[in-house]
């Protein structure tokens, strides 16, 4: 069959659950010239799929992972082999034996309601009914999800192989990949020990062998395989006579890093409680060699009894029936972890046509396959995948030592209670701004993002708290990684002047004769303005979804500085840039200080030879000037709703810039302020955060950023799709909590008329307003004043739909 754009030649590397699912999804969309290569025998080739215990818990703090799991359940439920369903819907049960875990289960129930998964918090007595073998006296409660269950991964692989084969897909086992052919930056074929297969697209779905395939292609795959213990008991008298594979819910005992499932009259037990056991993917034995060494398969390592002993004691405590039982069999099964625990998906820009579908667990396998198939065939997935995009990691997060350390920590934290602000502990510090030493002297409380150390407040400002008056008390969860100092810093910004370290914000330099035409075509707003103009604009996809929001400063006719969000923005621009456009990430070589507050002009004007008056330096304008001895690019922007500037300079001059501003600001009472105050101030002003408040699942009009779209100008990416949009059925809606003492954090379900109707994106206490501000995706048309309830740790917190912006709606404070 000859290759055509409508039916390109595709080679999928790996016939585990992801490769089989992908072959099925691609062929269902009309791509049938597909060859799936597998080094082991089919249908059980020896990778993670072959030993996966198959537990599928759909609920996850990530909306994306939950959506991927929901589709996996839906699809596998529809498949069967010889009358046996590929999904056994026995439900799921997560136990709490501590108050902290019970609170976490309430939060998980909130995620389930937000993302559309059925679930409820149940009593200890109900847990005992669902799992009679547990010691009820240890249990405080549980989270029951009736639609979770067991994925029969090998059966699902067979069922999808059969469907894909009927459409013309070839599955070839015993083919070991030895090379990836390429020409002119595009993939052209896959070399194996049994011949070469020409290809227009290649997908690495090789599981823990992903880094091996990636190295052949010259593509980095940030994935660390680790071994995980799984054991099976002997027959239990309490389960004698059982005929079904399982009748009870799959069970999690997360307080001891354990999970359980039935195997007819036996129980299978998985443990994450042991030390991390990293595996070198380049040293994993081939299938036949593994078998020759008495290993079940390449992914099944010998059981380490010494690691198992503490978990076995915990199992026997939870289930007295196990006290007289023994372990019949056990193994250490290998599977994949990434630095952030998410899959690695997408097409490499360095080698076009080479795709990754890696670090995918059975739980998300069919959902990932569907999303990647949509991405390949239609040009975009139907759900937001930015958390899984292969471009998401910074260069500093791609070193082998980083991937190993963070992958091992992800294993340790699989069942931990993780706060949404909880930073990684190591390796830190990794990336620091030029002001880091000064921030340490001021007692900065650092959190971390993208490898950057980010001050959230400064202990030096603690004396300012006394002037605030009493603040509402916080519960233990919302008080974690928070300080009342944030309120003092917000107040100081509203009344005086504060310095904010904005260095971690990504900065791109775009130059060349075609730069204006290029940026104008790629983004939604009008960039055809004179040098000195700054424009807020959107990077849309072809369907009109928001891939990112950008701040574009035209510094010269053919030179722009672009404020972006993630490495994916740089990747997208580089993919589309013509030869006469040059794009460079300048973030690491530069730095930025936000100088904001009503006294900002009083601080900067004496330090610069240029006129910083409102008339000479208007809002959303830029100038290249000096602050003291330091050359800066000054942009009159403010993401806190106050007068001020972003001041950019090179990294080597950053410390001098900070010291110059600090010394000059002493008589004005200048302070350093952190991200906690920043987030409060930006939400009071209604400023959106891409990736949190809006993604490519949303269009600009429903997200409330339609002002950044100029439909009356020349064509731009996404314009045609926006023109076809019907009236929005949902809106990003501002809410004010009714109780001045109430706080929510984000991702909580929002109930309208007693039913879940949406979810919170961003939330923070608005210190100027004296209320917590929350933004939520809710049905369009809810009038101002509508009462809703936000579910926070099992409690229904009343809130009210508000008008935006909540603070300074006439913009008088910024434009003065």
PDB file of N, CA and C in Angstrom, residues 685-766:
ATOM      1  N   UNK A 685      -8.245  41.362  40.813  1.00  0.00           N
ATOM      2  CA  UNK A 685      -8.312  42.103  39.560  1.00  0.00           C
ATOM      3  C   UNK A 685      -8.892  41.264  38.428  1.00  0.00           C
ATOM      4  N   UNK A 686      -9.035  39.955  38.630  1.00  0.00           N
ATOM      5  CA  UNK A 686      -9.620  39.096  37.611  1.00  0.00           C
ATOM      6  C   UNK A 686      -8.657  38.664  36.531  1.00  0.00           C
ATOM      7  N   UNK A 687      -7.358  38.737  36.790  1.00  0.00           N
ATOM      8  CA  UNK A 687      -6.386  38.318  35.780  1.00  0.00           C
ATOM      9  C   UNK A 687      -6.293  36.797  35.751  1.00  0.00           C
ATOM     10  N   UNK A 688      -6.367  36.227  34.555  1.00  0.00           N
ATOM     11  CA  UNK A 688      -6.372  34.779  34.385  1.00  0.00           C
ATOM     12  C   UNK A 688      -4.953  34.209  34.413  1.00  0.00           C
ATOM     13  N   UNK A 689      -4.853  32.966  34.853  1.00  0.00           N
ATOM     14  CA  UNK A 689      -3.594  32.224  34.794  1.00  0.00           C
ATOM     15  C   UNK A 689      -3.780  31.078  33.815  1.00  0.00           C
ATOM     16  N   UNK A 690      -2.994  31.108  32.713  1.00  0.00           N
ATOM     17  CA  UNK A 690      -3.128  30.029  31.744  1.00  0.00           C
ATOM     18  C   UNK A 690      -2.663  28.711  32.361  1.00  0.00           C
ATOM     19  N   UNK A 691      -3.318  27.618  31.974  1.00  0.00           N
ATOM     20  CA  UNK A 691      -3.016  26.310  32.517  1.00  0.00           C
ATOM     21  C   UNK A 691      -3.776  26.009  33.783  1.00  0.00           C
ATOM     22  N   UNK A 692      -4.346  27.035  34.392  1.00  0.00           N
ATOM     23  CA  UNK A 692      -5.148  26.870  35.609  1.00  0.00           C
ATOM     24  C   UNK A 692      -6.582  27.324  35.338  1.00  0.00           C
ATOM     25  N   UNK A 693      -6.735  28.584  34.945  1.00  0.00           N
ATOM     26  CA  UNK A 693      -8.068  29.126  34.669  1.00  0.00           C
ATOM     27  C   UNK A 693      -8.546  28.806  33.265  1.00  0.00           C
ATOM     28  N   UNK A 694      -7.633  28.663  32.335  1.00  0.00           N
ATOM     29  CA  UNK A 694      -8.010  28.433  30.944  1.00  0.00           C
ATOM     30  C   UNK A 694      -6.938  27.597  30.260  1.00  0.00           C
ATOM     31  N   UNK A 695      -7.374  26.736  29.335  1.00  0.00           N
ATOM     32  CA  UNK A 695      -6.480  25.883  28.556  1.00  0.00           C
ATOM     33  C   UNK A 695      -7.011  25.828  27.130  1.00  0.00           C
ATOM     34  N   UNK A 696      -6.449  24.921  26.332  1.00  0.00           N
ATOM     35  CA  UNK A 696      -6.946  24.829  24.962  1.00  0.00           C
ATOM     36  C   UNK A 696      -8.308  24.155  24.867  1.00  0.00           C
ATOM     37  N   UNK A 697      -8.873  23.756  26.005  1.00  0.00           N
ATOM     38  CA  UNK A 697     -10.264  23.293  26.011  1.00  0.00           C
ATOM     39  C   UNK A 697     -11.248  24.458  25.992  1.00  0.00           C
ATOM     40  N   UNK A 698     -10.735  25.681  26.159  1.00  0.00           N
ATOM     41  CA  UNK A 698     -11.605  26.862  26.289  1.00  0.00           C
ATOM     42  C   UNK A 698     -11.315  27.861  25.180  1.00  0.00           C
ATOM     43  N   UNK A 699     -12.367  28.568  24.764  1.00  0.00           N
ATOM     44  CA  UNK A 699     -12.135  29.639  23.795  1.00  0.00           C
ATOM     45  C   UNK A 699     -12.085  30.979  24.530  1.00  0.00           C
ATOM     46  N   UNK A 700     -11.571  32.021  23.874  1.00  0.00           N
ATOM     47  CA  UNK A 700     -11.342  33.293  24.571  1.00  0.00           C
ATOM     48  C   UNK A 700     -12.599  33.944  25.124  1.00  0.00           C
ATOM     49  N   UNK A 701     -13.717  33.768  24.452  1.00  0.00           N
ATOM     50  CA  UNK A 701     -14.928  34.486  24.864  1.00  0.00           C
ATOM     51  C   UNK A 701     -15.526  33.881  26.128  1.00  0.00           C
ATOM     52  N   UNK A 702     -15.542  32.568  26.229  1.00  0.00           N
ATOM     53  CA  UNK A 702     -16.067  31.959  27.448  1.00  0.00           C
ATOM     54  C   UNK A 702     -15.082  32.119  28.608  1.00  0.00           C
ATOM     55  N   UNK A 703     -13.790  32.278  28.286  1.00  0.00           N
ATOM     56  CA  UNK A 703     -12.781  32.452  29.337  1.00  0.00           C
ATOM     57  C   UNK A 703     -12.673  33.895  29.804  1.00  0.00           C
ATOM     58  N   UNK A 704     -13.402  34.817  29.159  1.00  0.00           N
ATOM     59  CA  UNK A 704     -13.376  36.214  29.587  1.00  0.00           C
ATOM     60  C   UNK A 704     -12.180  36.999  29.106  1.00  0.00           C
ATOM     61  N   UNK A 705     -11.515  36.512  28.039  1.00  0.00           N
ATOM     62  CA  UNK A 705     -10.378  37.244  27.469  1.00  0.00           C
ATOM     63  C   UNK A 705     -10.643  37.559  25.996  1.00  0.00           C
ATOM     64  N   UNK A 706     -11.888  37.686  25.652  1.00  0.00           N
ATOM     65  CA  UNK A 706     -12.242  38.029  24.277  1.00  0.00           C
ATOM     66  C   UNK A 706     -11.711  39.375  23.838  1.00  0.00           C
ATOM     67  N   UNK A 707     -11.392  40.262  24.797  1.00  0.00           N
ATOM     68  CA  UNK A 707     -10.834  41.574  24.447  1.00  0.00           C
ATOM     69  C   UNK A 707      -9.479  41.441  23.754  1.00  0.00           C
ATOM     70  N   UNK A 708      -8.832  40.273  23.880  1.00  0.00           N
ATOM     71  CA  UNK A 708      -7.529  40.056  23.249  1.00  0.00           C
ATOM     72  C   UNK A 708      -7.661  39.450  21.856  1.00  0.00           C
ATOM     73  N   UNK A 709      -8.866  39.425  21.325  1.00  0.00           N
ATOM     74  CA  UNK A 709      -9.111  38.867  19.995  1.00  0.00           C
ATOM     75  C   UNK A 709      -9.653  39.966  19.093  1.00  0.00           C
ATOM     76  N   UNK A 710      -8.996  40.186  17.957  1.00  0.00           N
ATOM     77  CA  UNK A 710      -9.459  41.166  16.965  1.00  0.00           C
ATOM     78  C   UNK A 710      -9.959  40.416  15.743  1.00  0.00           C
ATOM     79  N   UNK A 711     -11.256  40.179  15.711  1.00  0.00           N
ATOM     80  CA  UNK A 711     -11.833  39.434  14.606  1.00  0.00           C
ATOM     81  C   UNK A 711     -11.909  40.256  13.323  1.00  0.00           C
ATOM     82  N   UNK A 712     -11.670  41.570  13.429  1.00  0.00           N
ATOM     83  CA  UNK A 712     -11.783  42.426  12.247  1.00  0.00           C
ATOM     84  C   UNK A 712     -10.478  42.573  11.487  1.00  0.00           C
ATOM     85  N   UNK A 713      -9.463  41.846  11.841  1.00  0.00           N
ATOM     86  CA  UNK A 713      -8.180  41.994  11.154  1.00  0.00           C
ATOM     87  C   UNK A 713      -7.893  40.776  10.285  1.00  0.00           C
ATOM     88  N   UNK A 714      -6.675  40.781   9.679  1.00  0.00           N
ATOM     89  CA  UNK A 714      -6.295  39.703   8.781  1.00  0.00           C
ATOM     90  C   UNK A 714      -6.313  38.364   9.496  1.00  0.00           C
ATOM     91  N   UNK A 715      -6.248  37.323   8.706  1.00  0.00           N
ATOM     92  CA  UNK A 715      -6.367  35.967   9.227  1.00  0.00           C
ATOM     93  C   UNK A 715      -5.293  35.667  10.267  1.00  0.00           C
ATOM     94  N   UNK A 716      -5.663  34.914  11.286  1.00  0.00           N
ATOM     95  CA  UNK A 716      -4.725  34.425  12.298  1.00  0.00           C
ATOM     96  C   UNK A 716      -5.153  33.032  12.702  1.00  0.00           C
ATOM     97  N   UNK A 717      -4.257  32.302  13.303  1.00  0.00           N
ATOM     98  CA  UNK A 717      -4.559  30.929  13.698  1.00  0.00           C
ATOM     99  C   UNK A 717      -5.745  30.915  14.657  1.00  0.00           C
ATOM    100  N   UNK A 718      -6.767  30.160  14.309  1.00  0.00           N
ATOM    101  CA  UNK A 718      -7.955  30.038  15.154  1.00  0.00           C
ATOM    102  C   UNK A 718      -9.092  30.959  14.786  1.00  0.00           C
ATOM    103  N   UNK A 719      -8.848  31.929  13.904  1.00  0.00           N
ATOM    104  CA  UNK A 719      -9.896  32.902  13.593  1.00  0.00           C
ATOM    105  C   UNK A 719     -11.121  32.239  12.972  1.00  0.00           C
ATOM    106  N   UNK A 720     -10.907  31.376  11.988  1.00  0.00           N
ATOM    107  CA  UNK A 720     -12.035  30.747  11.301  1.00  0.00           C
ATOM    108  C   UNK A 720     -12.873  29.926  12.284  1.00  0.00           C
ATOM    109  N   UNK A 721     -12.199  29.219  13.187  1.00  0.00           N
ATOM    110  CA  UNK A 721     -12.933  28.416  14.160  1.00  0.00           C
ATOM    111  C   UNK A 721     -13.732  29.291  15.112  1.00  0.00           C
ATOM    112  N   UNK A 722     -13.143  30.419  15.545  1.00  0.00           N
ATOM    113  CA  UNK A 722     -13.881  31.321  16.437  1.00  0.00           C
ATOM    114  C   UNK A 722     -15.100  31.903  15.740  1.00  0.00           C
ATOM    115  N   UNK A 723     -14.981  32.166  14.443  1.00  0.00           N
ATOM    116  CA  UNK A 723     -16.110  32.724  13.701  1.00  0.00           C
ATOM    117  C   UNK A 723     -17.287  31.747  13.643  1.00  0.00           C
ATOM    118  N   UNK A 724     -16.993  30.464  13.781  1.00  0.00           N
ATOM    119  CA  UNK A 724     -18.052  29.450  13.727  1.00  0.00           C
ATOM    120  C   UNK A 724     -18.624  29.123  15.100  1.00  0.00           C
ATOM    121  N   UNK A 725     -18.045  29.692  16.145  1.00  0.00           N
ATOM    122  CA  UNK A 725     -18.488  29.354  17.495  1.00  0.00           C
ATOM    123  C   UNK A 725     -19.914  29.828  17.734  1.00  0.00           C
ATOM    124  N   UNK A 726     -20.681  28.961  18.371  1.00  0.00           N
ATOM    125  CA  UNK A 726     -22.020  29.368  18.807  1.00  0.00           C
ATOM    126  C   UNK A 726     -21.914  29.998  20.180  1.00  0.00           C
ATOM    127  N   UNK A 727     -23.019  30.456  20.701  1.00  0.00           N
ATOM    128  CA  UNK A 727     -22.992  31.135  21.999  1.00  0.00           C
ATOM    129  C   UNK A 727     -22.497  30.185  23.082  1.00  0.00           C
ATOM    130  N   UNK A 728     -21.680  30.703  23.957  1.00  0.00           N
ATOM    131  CA  UNK A 728     -21.052  29.879  24.990  1.00  0.00           C
ATOM    132  C   UNK A 728     -22.095  29.295  25.937  1.00  0.00           C
ATOM    133  N   UNK A 729     -21.859  28.056  26.344  1.00  0.00           N
ATOM    134  CA  UNK A 729     -22.732  27.410  27.327  1.00  0.00           C
ATOM    135  C   UNK A 729     -22.103  27.401  28.715  1.00  0.00           C
ATOM    136  N   UNK A 730     -20.842  27.856  28.811  1.00  0.00           N
ATOM    137  CA  UNK A 730     -20.155  27.912  30.097  1.00  0.00           C
ATOM    138  C   UNK A 730     -19.336  29.193  30.142  1.00  0.00           C
ATOM    139  N   UNK A 731     -19.019  29.622  31.340  1.00  0.00           N
ATOM    140  CA  UNK A 731     -18.235  30.840  31.526  1.00  0.00           C
ATOM    141  C   UNK A 731     -17.285  30.667  32.703  1.00  0.00           C
ATOM    142  N   UNK A 732     -16.143  31.311  32.592  1.00  0.00           N
ATOM    143  CA  UNK A 732     -15.267  31.433  33.752  1.00  0.00           C
ATOM    144  C   UNK A 732     -15.841  32.542  34.616  1.00  0.00           C
ATOM    145  N   UNK A 733     -16.324  32.166  35.777  1.00  0.00           N
ATOM    146  CA  UNK A 733     -17.206  33.021  36.574  1.00  0.00           C
ATOM    147  C   UNK A 733     -16.554  33.394  37.898  1.00  0.00           C
ATOM    148  N   UNK A 734     -16.545  34.694  38.252  1.00  0.00           N
ATOM    149  CA  UNK A 734     -16.005  35.090  39.558  1.00  0.00           C
ATOM    150  C   UNK A 734     -17.007  34.840  40.678  1.00  0.00           C
ATOM    151  N   UNK A 735     -16.512  34.309  41.791  1.00  0.00           N
ATOM    152  CA  UNK A 735     -17.336  34.065  42.967  1.00  0.00           C
ATOM    153  C   UNK A 735     -16.694  34.720  44.172  1.00  0.00           C
ATOM    154  N   UNK A 736     -17.527  35.234  45.058  1.00  0.00           N
ATOM    155  CA  UNK A 736     -17.076  35.708  46.363  1.00  0.00           C
ATOM    156  C   UNK A 736     -17.699  34.826  47.433  1.00  0.00           C
ATOM    157  N   UNK A 737     -16.862  34.262  48.316  1.00  0.00           N
ATOM    158  CA  UNK A 737     -17.406  33.449  49.387  1.00  0.00           C
ATOM    159  C   UNK A 737     -18.142  34.342  50.377  1.00  0.00           C
ATOM    160  N   UNK A 738     -19.283  33.880  50.833  1.00  0.00           N
ATOM    161  CA  UNK A 738     -20.126  34.708  51.691  1.00  0.00           C
ATOM    162  C   UNK A 738     -19.521  34.920  53.075  1.00  0.00           C
ATOM    163  N   UNK A 739     -18.920  33.881  53.619  1.00  0.00           N
ATOM    164  CA  UNK A 739     -18.348  33.947  54.963  1.00  0.00           C
ATOM    165  C   UNK A 739     -16.948  34.564  54.884  1.00  0.00           C
ATOM    166  N   UNK A 740     -16.711  35.688  55.558  1.00  0.00           N
ATOM    167  CA  UNK A 740     -15.377  36.318  55.500  1.00  0.00           C
ATOM    168  C   UNK A 740     -14.257  35.416  55.999  1.00  0.00           C
ATOM    169  N   UNK A 741     -14.579  34.366  56.741  1.00  0.00           N
ATOM    170  CA  UNK A 741     -13.547  33.488  57.274  1.00  0.00           C
ATOM    171  C   UNK A 741     -13.305  32.259  56.398  1.00  0.00           C
ATOM    172  N   UNK A 742     -14.125  32.052  55.382  1.00  0.00           N
ATOM    173  CA  UNK A 742     -14.036  30.835  54.574  1.00  0.00           C
ATOM    174  C   UNK A 742     -12.953  30.968  53.505  1.00  0.00           C
ATOM    175  N   UNK A 743     -12.308  29.841  53.212  1.00  0.00           N
ATOM    176  CA  UNK A 743     -11.256  29.792  52.196  1.00  0.00           C
ATOM    177  C   UNK A 743     -11.391  28.497  51.406  1.00  0.00           C
ATOM    178  N   UNK A 744     -11.214  28.562  50.100  1.00  0.00           N
ATOM    179  CA  UNK A 744     -11.054  27.373  49.264  1.00  0.00           C
ATOM    180  C   UNK A 744      -9.750  27.542  48.487  1.00  0.00           C
ATOM    181  N   UNK A 745      -9.268  26.454  47.889  1.00  0.00           N
ATOM    182  CA  UNK A 745      -7.936  26.479  47.282  1.00  0.00           C
ATOM    183  C   UNK A 745      -7.920  26.235  45.781  1.00  0.00           C
ATOM    184  N   UNK A 746      -8.986  25.633  45.231  1.00  0.00           N
ATOM    185  CA  UNK A 746      -9.009  25.315  43.815  1.00  0.00           C
ATOM    186  C   UNK A 746      -9.320  23.848  43.574  1.00  0.00           C
ATOM    187  N   UNK A 747     -10.024  23.559  42.473  1.00  0.00           N
ATOM    188  CA  UNK A 747     -10.445  22.233  42.012  1.00  0.00           C
ATOM    189  C   UNK A 747     -11.659  21.705  42.768  1.00  0.00           C
ATOM    190  N   UNK A 748     -12.246  22.500  43.652  1.00  0.00           N
ATOM    191  CA  UNK A 748     -13.435  22.055  44.375  1.00  0.00           C
ATOM    192  C   UNK A 748     -14.655  22.108  43.460  1.00  0.00           C
ATOM    193  N   UNK A 749     -15.615  21.188  43.650  1.00  0.00           N
ATOM    194  CA  UNK A 749     -16.855  21.259  42.874  1.00  0.00           C
ATOM    195  C   UNK A 749     -17.729  22.417  43.331  1.00  0.00           C
ATOM    196  N   UNK A 750     -18.458  22.991  42.390  1.00  0.00           N
ATOM    197  CA  UNK A 750     -19.391  24.076  42.684  1.00  0.00           C
ATOM    198  C   UNK A 750     -20.806  23.564  42.402  1.00  0.00           C
ATOM    199  N   UNK A 751     -21.666  23.708  43.391  1.00  0.00           N
ATOM    200  CA  UNK A 751     -23.043  23.222  43.280  1.00  0.00           C
ATOM    201  C   UNK A 751     -23.986  24.397  43.000  1.00  0.00           C
ATOM    202  N   UNK A 752     -24.819  24.223  41.998  1.00  0.00           N
ATOM    203  CA  UNK A 752     -25.866  25.187  41.678  1.00  0.00           C
ATOM    204  C   UNK A 752     -27.201  24.460  41.807  1.00  0.00           C
ATOM    205  N   UNK A 753     -28.097  25.031  42.594  1.00  0.00           N
ATOM    206  CA  UNK A 753     -29.392  24.381  42.856  1.00  0.00           C
ATOM    207  C   UNK A 753     -29.210  22.954  43.381  1.00  0.00           C
ATOM    208  N   UNK A 754     -28.167  22.773  44.187  1.00  0.00           N
ATOM    209  CA  UNK A 754     -27.962  21.501  44.862  1.00  0.00           C
ATOM    210  C   UNK A 754     -27.221  20.448  44.071  1.00  0.00           C
ATOM    211  N   UNK A 755     -26.854  20.725  42.816  1.00  0.00           N
ATOM    212  CA  UNK A 755     -26.183  19.727  41.980  1.00  0.00           C
ATOM    213  C   UNK A 755     -24.832  20.242  41.505  1.00  0.00           C
ATOM    214  N   UNK A 756     -23.841  19.344  41.358  1.00  0.00           N
ATOM    215  CA  UNK A 756     -22.550  19.790  40.830  1.00  0.00           C
ATOM    216  C   UNK A 756     -22.717  20.382  39.437  1.00  0.00           C
ATOM    217  N   UNK A 757     -22.196  21.595  39.241  1.00  0.00           N
ATOM    218  CA  UNK A 757     -22.385  22.288  37.963  1.00  0.00           C
ATOM    219  C   UNK A 757     -21.074  22.787  37.377  1.00  0.00           C
ATOM    220  N   UNK A 758     -19.985  22.657  38.106  1.00  0.00           N
ATOM    221  CA  UNK A 758     -18.705  23.152  37.617  1.00  0.00           C
ATOM    222  C   UNK A 758     -17.654  22.975  38.689  1.00  0.00           C
ATOM    223  N   UNK A 759     -16.536  23.646  38.518  1.00  0.00           N
ATOM    224  CA  UNK A 759     -15.431  23.483  39.455  1.00  0.00           C
ATOM    225  C   UNK A 759     -14.612  24.762  39.533  1.00  0.00           C
ATOM    226  N   UNK A 760     -13.952  24.933  40.681  1.00  0.00           N
ATOM    227  CA  UNK A 760     -13.102  26.092  40.920  1.00  0.00           C
ATOM    228  C   UNK A 760     -11.776  25.886  40.192  1.00  0.00           C
ATOM    229  N   UNK A 761     -11.275  26.956  39.588  1.00  0.00           N
ATOM    230  CA  UNK A 761      -9.947  26.921  38.969  1.00  0.00           C
ATOM    231  C   UNK A 761      -8.941  27.527  39.945  1.00  0.00           C
ATOM    232  N   UNK A 762      -8.944  28.851  40.066  1.00  0.00           N
ATOM    233  CA  UNK A 762      -8.053  29.552  41.002  1.00  0.00           C
ATOM    234  C   UNK A 762      -8.855  30.096  42.173  1.00  0.00           C
ATOM    235  N   UNK A 763      -8.211  30.161  43.322  1.00  0.00           N
ATOM    236  CA  UNK A 763      -8.844  30.765  44.498  1.00  0.00           C
ATOM    237  C   UNK A 763      -7.766  31.323  45.409  1.00  0.00           C
ATOM    238  N   UNK A 764      -8.090  32.420  46.053  1.00  0.00           N
ATOM    239  CA  UNK A 764      -7.191  33.009  47.044  1.00  0.00           C
ATOM    240  C   UNK A 764      -7.985  33.995  47.872  1.00  0.00           C
ATOM    241  N   UNK A 765      -7.561  34.190  49.100  1.00  0.00           N
ATOM    242  CA  UNK A 765      -8.224  35.199  49.916  1.00  0.00           C
ATOM    243  C   UNK A 765      -7.900  36.575  49.360  1.00  0.00           C
ATOM    244  N   UNK A 766      -8.953  37.395  49.153  1.00  0.00           N
ATOM    245  CA  UNK A 766      -8.773  38.764  48.677  1.00  0.00           C
ATOM    246  C   UNK A 766      -8.665  39.695  49.875  1.00  0.00           C
TER     247      UNK A 766
END
